[in-house]
Amino acid sequence: MSANYLMDDIEELKTIVASVTSERLQKDLRHLLATKEAALAQAQQAQPRPVAAPKPAVVTSAASAPVSNDNIVYTEISTFAWDDEGYGKPKVTVYITSGIDGVGSLPSDHITCDFTTRSFDLKIKDLNGKNYRLVRYNLDKDIVPNKSKFVAKKNRVTITLTKADDKNTWMNLTAKSAAPAAKPNTSDPSAGIMDMMKNMYDEGDDEMKRTIAKAWSESRNKNPGGADVGGLGGL
């Protein structure tokens, strides 16, 4: 399975795990999530790595590299802005200007940003005793990893993504699913989760189908009066 499809699966699984209340179902889904993340790391390692360009004094360029799995605890950077220069323009820019005061004074090895053709992963380590991270998978369009870069100054970080095709205009920073989940039934609080799981079952590989079918079956056994699971291939 390609890295792009794996990224889509990972994002959907994270959404479902956050919504599920059953501990047993969460455990099964987290196991599947870990499997998908491991497969993604292998797929990204198989991609050829471009040679990194020499680093200017205030700009650090990162070669294409898989997102690392480390044991450091990060605080997610949730406030940022982005801008597409427009049709025929080569760059999309991401701005982080809040909550990282003093970032420009950190040693260069405390700030890294890994790029792939459809993702970036910014990590800021030991800033006022905390670690920060902004990672986005499944970007709206392809980028050129070895031409993408970031700059850290006083209280801000600017990430520059170089478009693979400058004739593309980005409507969102990350791409929307090609087959969005059906609109949930607002009269039933569990309908949204059910619809997402049915969509993931229909589109997933054999391992995903087995995990979801098992979790769904256990849920039915505990709640015989629950919703029909005919949408899961009759399992």
mmCIF file of C-alpha atoms in Angstrom, residues 2-231:
data_model
loop_
_atom_site.group_PDB
_atom_site.id
_atom_site.type_symbol
_atom_site.label_atom_id
_atom_site.label_comp_id
_atom_site.label_asym_id
_atom_site.label_seq_id
_atom_site.Cartn_x
_atom_site.Cartn_y
_atom_site.Cartn_z
ATOM 1 C CA SER A 2 1.357 3.448 -0.898
ATOM 2 C CA ALA A 3 2.415 5.977 1.736
ATOM 3 C CA ASN A 4 -0.416 8.338 0.768
ATOM 4 C CA TYR A 5 -3.094 5.695 1.382
ATOM 5 C CA LEU A 6 -1.463 4.758 4.687
ATOM 6 C CA MET A 7 -1.491 8.415 5.774
ATOM 7 C CA ASP A 8 -5.231 8.595 4.988
ATOM 8 C CA ASP A 9 -5.864 5.433 7.047
ATOM 9 C CA ILE A 10 -3.831 6.777 9.981
ATOM 10 C CA GLU A 11 -5.698 10.095 10.054
ATOM 11 C CA GLU A 12 -9.098 8.330 9.957
ATOM 12 C CA LEU A 13 -8.072 5.859 12.660
ATOM 13 C CA LYS A 14 -6.919 8.668 14.957
ATOM 14 C CA THR A 15 -10.299 10.363 14.533
ATOM 15 C CA ILE A 16 -12.170 7.162 15.359
ATOM 16 C CA VAL A 17 -9.983 6.288 18.366
ATOM 17 C CA ALA A 18 -10.656 9.733 19.819
ATOM 18 C CA SER A 19 -14.411 9.206 19.420
ATOM 19 C CA VAL A 20 -14.763 5.633 20.723
ATOM 20 C CA THR A 21 -15.640 5.090 24.397
ATOM 21 C CA SER A 22 -15.298 1.288 24.535
ATOM 22 C CA GLU A 23 -11.897 0.357 26.034
ATOM 23 C CA ARG A 24 -11.834 -2.944 24.155
ATOM 24 C CA LEU A 25 -12.619 -1.270 20.846
ATOM 25 C CA GLN A 26 -10.016 1.420 21.540
ATOM 26 C CA LYS A 27 -7.403 -1.277 22.213
ATOM 27 C CA ASP A 28 -8.112 -3.043 18.903
ATOM 28 C CA LEU A 29 -8.081 0.206 16.943
ATOM 29 C CA ARG A 30 -4.873 1.406 18.608
ATOM 30 C CA HIS A 31 -3.220 -1.883 17.672
ATOM 31 C CA LEU A 32 -4.289 -1.376 14.060
ATOM 32 C CA LEU A 33 -3.089 2.241 14.211
ATOM 33 C CA ALA A 34 0.369 1.126 15.396
ATOM 34 C CA THR A 35 0.536 -1.402 12.545
ATOM 35 C CA LYS A 36 -0.353 1.275 10.002
ATOM 36 C CA GLU A 37 2.232 3.708 11.410
ATOM 37 C CA ALA A 38 4.932 1.028 11.208
ATOM 38 C CA ALA A 39 3.963 0.286 7.595
ATOM 39 C CA LEU A 40 4.093 4.019 6.807
ATOM 40 C CA ALA A 41 7.603 4.310 8.261
ATOM 41 C CA GLN A 42 8.751 1.374 6.107
ATOM 42 C CA ALA A 43 7.152 2.872 2.985
ATOM 43 C CA GLN A 44 8.801 6.234 3.588
ATOM 44 C CA GLN A 45 12.200 4.616 4.213
ATOM 45 C CA ALA A 46 11.877 2.917 0.823
ATOM 46 C CA GLN A 47 11.572 6.303 -0.913
ATOM 47 C CA PRO A 48 14.850 7.618 -2.412
ATOM 48 C CA ARG A 49 16.337 10.428 -0.378
ATOM 49 C CA PRO A 50 17.416 13.527 -2.316
ATOM 50 C CA VAL A 51 20.747 15.123 -1.496
ATOM 51 C CA ALA A 52 20.287 18.033 0.891
ATOM 52 C CA ALA A 53 21.379 21.437 -0.409
ATOM 53 C CA PRO A 54 23.993 23.406 1.590
ATOM 54 C CA LYS A 55 22.417 25.267 4.502
ATOM 55 C CA PRO A 56 22.372 29.086 4.411
ATOM 56 C CA ALA A 57 23.228 30.880 7.648
ATOM 57 C CA VAL A 58 19.645 31.380 8.852
ATOM 58 C CA VAL A 59 17.797 28.710 6.885
ATOM 59 C CA THR A 60 17.859 24.984 7.541
ATOM 60 C CA SER A 61 16.976 22.710 4.624
ATOM 61 C CA ALA A 62 15.956 19.146 5.430
ATOM 62 C CA ALA A 63 16.174 16.196 3.068
ATOM 63 C CA SER A 64 13.223 13.880 2.667
ATOM 64 C CA ALA A 65 13.048 11.591 5.686
ATOM 65 C CA PRO A 66 10.389 9.500 7.416
ATOM 66 C CA VAL A 67 8.723 10.862 10.536
ATOM 67 C CA SER A 68 10.783 9.582 13.456
ATOM 68 C CA ASN A 69 9.293 7.586 16.274
ATOM 69 C CA ASP A 70 10.926 8.801 19.501
ATOM 70 C CA ASN A 71 9.997 8.744 23.170
ATOM 71 C CA ILE A 72 9.963 12.512 23.654
ATOM 72 C CA VAL A 73 6.649 13.983 24.792
ATOM 73 C CA TYR A 74 5.570 16.878 22.562
ATOM 74 C CA THR A 75 2.996 19.616 22.972
ATOM 75 C CA GLU A 76 1.011 19.951 19.758
ATOM 76 C CA ILE A 77 1.225 23.320 18.008
ATOM 77 C CA SER A 78 -2.430 24.047 17.292
ATOM 78 C CA THR A 79 -2.254 27.732 16.360
ATOM 79 C CA PHE A 80 -0.693 28.556 13.005
ATOM 80 C CA ALA A 81 -1.533 30.168 9.670
ATOM 81 C CA TRP A 82 -0.776 29.213 6.080
ATOM 82 C CA ASP A 83 -0.847 30.901 2.684
ATOM 83 C CA ASP A 84 -0.691 29.772 -0.942
ATOM 84 C CA GLU A 85 1.039 32.313 -3.178
ATOM 85 C CA GLY A 86 -1.438 31.334 -5.900
ATOM 86 C CA TYR A 87 -1.597 29.828 -9.389
ATOM 87 C CA GLY A 88 1.764 29.868 -11.130
ATOM 88 C CA LYS A 89 3.561 30.599 -7.863
ATOM 89 C CA PRO A 90 5.931 27.975 -6.467
ATOM 90 C CA LYS A 91 5.404 28.131 -2.711
ATOM 91 C CA VAL A 92 3.007 27.504 0.166
ATOM 92 C CA THR A 93 4.027 29.044 3.486
ATOM 93 C CA VAL A 94 3.139 27.991 7.048
ATOM 94 C CA TYR A 95 3.557 30.528 9.858
ATOM 95 C CA ILE A 96 3.905 29.676 13.577
ATOM 96 C CA THR A 97 3.954 32.917 15.568
ATOM 97 C CA SER A 98 2.233 32.060 18.854
ATOM 98 C CA GLY A 99 3.428 30.168 21.921
ATOM 99 C CA ILE A 100 7.069 29.703 20.879
ATOM 100 C CA ASP A 101 8.710 32.866 22.235
ATOM 101 C CA GLY A 102 12.495 32.599 22.170
ATOM 102 C CA VAL A 103 12.620 29.862 19.529
ATOM 103 C CA GLY A 104 15.162 31.819 17.499
ATOM 104 C CA SER A 105 17.743 31.550 20.286
ATOM 105 C CA LEU A 106 17.720 27.726 20.396
ATOM 106 C CA PRO A 107 20.710 25.735 19.069
ATOM 107 C CA SER A 108 20.168 24.680 15.451
ATOM 108 C CA ASP A 109 19.930 20.983 16.355
ATOM 109 C CA HIS A 110 16.946 21.701 18.639
ATOM 110 C CA ILE A 111 14.745 22.623 15.668
ATOM 111 C CA THR A 112 14.167 20.139 12.832
ATOM 112 C CA CYS A 113 11.639 19.727 10.060
ATOM 113 C CA ASP A 114 11.386 16.516 8.041
ATOM 114 C CA PHE A 115 9.721 16.701 4.623
ATOM 115 C CA THR A 116 8.265 14.017 2.352
ATOM 116 C CA THR A 117 6.341 14.540 -0.875
ATOM 117 C CA ARG A 118 3.062 14.767 1.094
ATOM 118 C CA SER A 119 4.017 15.711 4.665
ATOM 119 C CA PHE A 120 6.106 17.847 6.970
ATOM 120 C CA ASP A 121 7.056 17.270 10.608
ATOM 121 C CA LEU A 122 8.381 20.240 12.619
ATOM 122 C CA LYS A 123 9.913 19.502 16.036
ATOM 123 C CA ILE A 124 11.132 22.077 18.545
ATOM 124 C CA LYS A 125 13.004 20.614 21.511
ATOM 125 C CA ASP A 126 13.688 22.054 24.959
ATOM 126 C CA LEU A 127 12.108 25.475 24.465
ATOM 127 C CA ASN A 128 11.604 26.828 27.979
ATOM 128 C CA GLY A 129 11.574 23.253 29.258
ATOM 129 C CA LYS A 130 8.973 21.955 26.772
ATOM 130 C CA ASN A 131 8.968 20.251 23.373
ATOM 131 C CA TYR A 132 6.653 21.325 20.556
ATOM 132 C CA ARG A 133 5.541 19.649 17.341
ATOM 133 C CA LEU A 134 3.541 20.492 14.233
ATOM 134 C CA VAL A 135 3.058 17.569 11.836
ATOM 135 C CA ARG A 136 0.747 17.399 8.831
ATOM 136 C CA TYR A 137 0.282 14.288 6.698
ATOM 137 C CA ASN A 138 -1.538 14.080 3.360
ATOM 138 C CA LEU A 139 -0.819 17.625 2.176
ATOM 139 C CA ASP A 140 -3.233 19.038 -0.380
ATOM 140 C CA LYS A 141 -0.715 18.572 -3.217
ATOM 141 C CA ASP A 142 2.769 17.115 -3.686
ATOM 142 C CA ILE A 143 5.822 19.127 -2.630
ATOM 143 C CA VAL A 144 9.543 18.912 -3.425
ATOM 144 C CA PRO A 145 11.167 17.824 -0.124
ATOM 145 C CA ASN A 146 14.736 18.963 -0.821
ATOM 146 C CA LYS A 147 13.546 22.423 -1.924
ATOM 147 C CA SER A 148 11.332 22.910 1.113
ATOM 148 C CA LYS A 149 12.785 24.578 4.204
ATOM 149 C CA PHE A 150 12.143 26.391 7.451
ATOM 150 C CA VAL A 151 13.469 29.520 9.127
ATOM 151 C CA ALA A 152 13.495 30.155 12.886
ATOM 152 C CA LYS A 153 13.659 33.762 14.065
ATOM 153 C CA LYS A 154 13.207 35.354 17.489
ATOM 154 C CA ASN A 155 9.601 34.300 18.302
ATOM 155 C CA ARG A 156 8.453 32.584 15.106
ATOM 156 C CA VAL A 157 9.061 29.739 12.682
ATOM 157 C CA THR A 158 8.236 29.955 8.978
ATOM 158 C CA ILE A 159 7.962 26.761 6.905
ATOM 159 C CA THR A 160 8.209 27.087 3.117
ATOM 160 C CA LEU A 161 6.766 24.209 1.067
ATOM 161 C CA THR A 162 7.880 24.148 -2.578
ATOM 162 C CA LYS A 163 5.125 22.902 -4.881
ATOM 163 C CA ALA A 164 5.890 19.987 -7.190
ATOM 164 C CA ASP A 165 3.616 21.701 -9.745
ATOM 165 C CA ASP A 166 3.337 25.475 -9.455
ATOM 166 C CA LYS A 167 0.184 25.431 -11.592
ATOM 167 C CA ASN A 168 -1.680 23.924 -8.646
ATOM 168 C CA THR A 169 -3.641 26.084 -6.228
ATOM 169 C CA TRP A 170 -4.037 24.672 -2.719
ATOM 170 C CA MET A 171 -7.566 24.941 -1.351
ATOM 171 C CA ASN A 172 -6.564 23.430 2.011
ATOM 172 C CA LEU A 173 -3.276 22.675 3.729
ATOM 173 C CA THR A 174 -4.219 18.980 3.877
ATOM 174 C CA ALA A 175 -6.261 17.074 1.319
ATOM 175 C CA LYS A 176 -9.815 16.073 2.046
ATOM 176 C CA SER A 177 -10.778 12.421 1.722
ATOM 177 C CA ALA A 178 -11.762 11.470 -1.804
ATOM 178 C CA ALA A 179 -14.752 9.592 -0.395
ATOM 179 C CA PRO A 180 -15.999 11.547 2.631
ATOM 180 C CA ALA A 181 -17.999 9.763 5.262
ATOM 181 C CA ALA A 182 -21.751 10.008 5.021
ATOM 182 C CA LYS A 183 -23.357 12.778 7.057
ATOM 183 C CA PRO A 184 -24.076 11.341 10.509
ATOM 184 C CA ASN A 185 -27.566 11.006 11.856
ATOM 185 C CA THR A 186 -27.661 13.728 14.513
ATOM 186 C CA SER A 187 -30.579 12.033 16.278
ATOM 187 C CA ASP A 188 -28.272 9.139 17.217
ATOM 188 C CA PRO A 189 -25.024 10.092 19.048
ATOM 189 C CA SER A 190 -23.312 6.878 17.899
ATOM 190 C CA ALA A 191 -24.272 7.253 14.240
ATOM 191 C CA GLY A 192 -21.161 9.240 13.318
ATOM 192 C CA ILE A 193 -18.828 6.582 14.694
ATOM 193 C CA MET A 194 -20.824 3.823 13.016
ATOM 194 C CA ASP A 195 -20.708 5.551 9.623
ATOM 195 C CA MET A 196 -16.962 6.173 9.853
ATOM 196 C CA MET A 197 -16.284 2.556 10.767
ATOM 197 C CA LYS A 198 -18.446 1.291 7.904
ATOM 198 C CA ASN A 199 -16.562 3.503 5.456
ATOM 199 C CA MET A 200 -13.218 2.337 6.818
ATOM 200 C CA TYR A 201 -14.349 -1.285 6.563
ATOM 201 C CA ASP A 202 -15.431 -0.849 2.925
ATOM 202 C CA GLU A 203 -12.181 0.873 1.954
ATOM 203 C CA GLY A 204 -9.733 -0.951 4.233
ATOM 204 C CA ASP A 205 -7.381 -3.857 3.643
ATOM 205 C CA ASP A 206 -7.934 -7.362 5.035
ATOM 206 C CA GLU A 207 -6.304 -6.604 8.405
ATOM 207 C CA MET A 208 -8.415 -3.495 8.934
ATOM 208 C CA LYS A 209 -11.596 -5.400 8.011
ATOM 209 C CA ARG A 210 -10.787 -8.205 10.465
ATOM 210 C CA THR A 211 -10.109 -5.779 13.320
ATOM 211 C CA ILE A 212 -13.232 -3.696 12.731
ATOM 212 C CA ALA A 213 -15.433 -6.762 12.245
ATOM 213 C CA LYS A 214 -14.142 -8.295 15.492
ATOM 214 C CA ALA A 215 -14.711 -5.099 17.465
ATOM 215 C CA TRP A 216 -18.146 -4.630 15.947
ATOM 216 C CA SER A 217 -19.127 -8.220 16.731
ATOM 217 C CA GLU A 218 -18.079 -7.867 20.380
ATOM 218 C CA SER A 219 -20.033 -4.637 20.644
ATOM 219 C CA ARG A 220 -23.167 -6.364 19.293
ATOM 220 C CA ASN A 221 -22.817 -9.226 21.757
ATOM 221 C CA LYS A 222 -22.758 -6.763 24.656
ATOM 222 C CA ASN A 223 -25.696 -4.811 23.202
ATOM 223 C CA PRO A 224 -27.999 -7.222 21.289
ATOM 224 C CA GLY A 225 -30.472 -4.438 20.579
ATOM 225 C CA GLY A 226 -27.861 -2.257 18.849
ATOM 226 C CA ALA A 227 -27.583 -1.191 15.240
ATOM 227 C CA ASP A 228 -27.423 -3.674 12.370
ATOM 228 C CA VAL A 229 -23.936 -4.328 10.975
ATOM 229 C CA GLY A 230 -25.020 -5.452 7.532
ATOM 230 C CA GLY A 231 -22.916 -2.613 6.129
#
